[in-house]
Amino acid sequence: MAITNKRGVIVRSVLIVVYVLLAIVMFTTGRSHTVLIDNKKAEDGSYNAINGMTVKLNNQKPSEFMKGDRDKFTVKGQTLKIHVESFDGMIEKTWTVKIPMKQDAVLISIPKLANDIDGAMEPFDLN
C-alpha cells in the first residue's frame, strides 16, 4: 500500500511540474508585441536613412520603406527575425533580435542595425 501511495505522489508531482513548464512555454511563445520599424536618419547626422528597402519580419509579408518611414507590426514570441533588402542592392541582411518579456512595444531602427550602432532597439510607449 505504501509503494502505491509513493508512486502516486511522484506521478502527481511530475504532472504538476510538466503543467507549469508548459504554461511558461505557452506564455513566452504566445505573447504578442508591437514592433515599430523605423527608417529615419539620426538627428545629429551620425547615420542616414536607407533610400528604399523591403523589410520582412518573421514570416509576415514584406513591406516597403522609403526614407523617413515608420510602420507598426504585431508579432508573437520573444524572438524576431528581421530581413532587410535595400532597393539599390547594397544591403541584404537578416538580424535576429530578442524582445524583452515585459516590453509591450519596441522601436527598431533599421539604419542603426545596418550600421552596427548600439541601441537599435529601444522601448516605445504607445500611450
XYZ file of C-alpha atoms in Angstrom:
127
model
C 0.000 0.000 0.000
C 2.841 2.428 0.832
C 4.609 1.790 -2.501
C 1.461 2.612 -4.482
C 0.937 5.809 -2.470
C 4.553 6.940 -3.065
C 4.228 6.201 -6.767
C 1.024 8.256 -6.936
C 2.691 11.206 -5.223
C 5.637 11.034 -7.633
C 3.346 10.874 -10.679
C 1.290 13.840 -9.442
C 4.439 15.854 -8.727
C 5.826 15.170 -12.200
C 2.499 16.162 -13.789
C 2.432 19.436 -11.854
C 5.985 20.269 -12.989
C 5.099 19.433 -16.609
C 1.971 21.635 -16.466
C 3.940 24.567 -15.015
C 6.652 24.235 -17.686
C 4.006 24.001 -20.414
C 2.327 27.160 -19.098
C 5.656 29.021 -19.156
C 6.372 27.922 -22.732
C 2.879 28.902 -23.880
C 3.192 32.314 -22.226
C 6.549 33.164 -23.771
C 5.759 31.926 -27.292
C 2.201 33.220 -27.413
C 2.771 36.741 -26.080
C 2.371 39.374 -28.753
C 4.422 42.560 -29.055
C 4.023 45.730 -31.081
C 7.109 46.448 -33.180
C 7.698 49.797 -34.855
C 10.177 49.647 -37.725
C 11.906 52.960 -38.324
C 13.871 54.240 -41.341
C 14.868 57.715 -40.190
C 18.264 59.386 -40.136
C 19.947 60.477 -36.919
C 19.231 63.992 -35.749
C 22.963 64.507 -35.212
C 23.793 63.164 -38.695
C 25.774 60.158 -37.424
C 23.902 57.827 -39.794
C 21.496 58.242 -42.718
C 18.204 56.595 -43.561
C 18.188 53.907 -46.223
C 16.906 55.260 -49.577
C 14.458 52.421 -50.077
C 14.120 48.886 -48.756
C 11.862 45.930 -48.124
C 11.588 44.610 -44.584
C 10.256 41.183 -43.678
C 9.520 40.308 -40.042
C 9.452 36.587 -39.205
C 7.083 35.012 -41.730
C 4.995 38.113 -42.442
C 4.556 39.678 -45.856
C 7.435 42.039 -46.812
C 6.792 45.783 -46.513
C 8.424 48.613 -48.425
C 10.017 51.558 -46.630
C 11.337 54.825 -48.007
C 13.431 57.465 -46.193
C 11.676 58.699 -43.075
C 9.055 55.930 -42.976
C 7.880 54.204 -39.825
C 5.351 51.378 -39.644
C 3.790 49.264 -36.910
C 3.606 45.452 -36.795
C 2.323 42.909 -34.296
C 4.456 39.826 -33.730
C 4.177 36.799 -31.453
C 7.008 35.458 -29.355
C 10.204 36.879 -27.954
C 12.457 36.265 -30.952
C 12.140 38.458 -34.019
C 13.865 37.790 -37.333
C 14.265 40.918 -39.478
C 15.268 40.518 -43.135
C 16.164 43.737 -44.999
C 16.916 44.222 -48.690
C 17.698 47.703 -49.968
C 16.436 48.682 -53.410
C 19.965 49.540 -54.562
C 21.278 46.091 -53.562
C 23.805 47.446 -51.067
C 22.111 45.813 -48.059
C 20.741 42.290 -47.849
C 20.956 41.051 -44.306
C 18.983 39.222 -41.646
C 19.140 40.078 -37.948
C 17.672 38.187 -35.029
C 16.676 40.272 -32.021
C 15.158 39.249 -28.727
C 12.309 41.396 -27.420
C 12.282 41.796 -23.619
C 9.469 39.848 -21.955
C 7.952 42.815 -20.134
C 8.097 45.158 -23.125
C 4.759 45.628 -24.922
C 6.172 47.782 -27.726
C 9.635 48.399 -29.156
C 11.073 50.715 -31.791
C 13.705 49.193 -34.084
C 15.863 51.472 -36.216
C 16.932 49.691 -39.391
C 19.677 52.263 -40.191
C 21.182 51.628 -36.735
C 21.062 47.872 -37.310
C 22.643 48.250 -40.757
C 25.478 50.388 -39.338
C 26.012 48.198 -36.221
C 25.135 51.060 -33.851
C 24.148 50.167 -30.290
C 20.590 50.933 -29.225
C 18.908 49.869 -32.457
C 16.030 48.506 -30.372
C 14.521 50.705 -27.702
C 11.339 50.615 -25.605
C 8.400 52.538 -27.033
C 5.339 53.819 -25.172
C 2.159 53.545 -27.241
C 0.194 55.845 -24.939
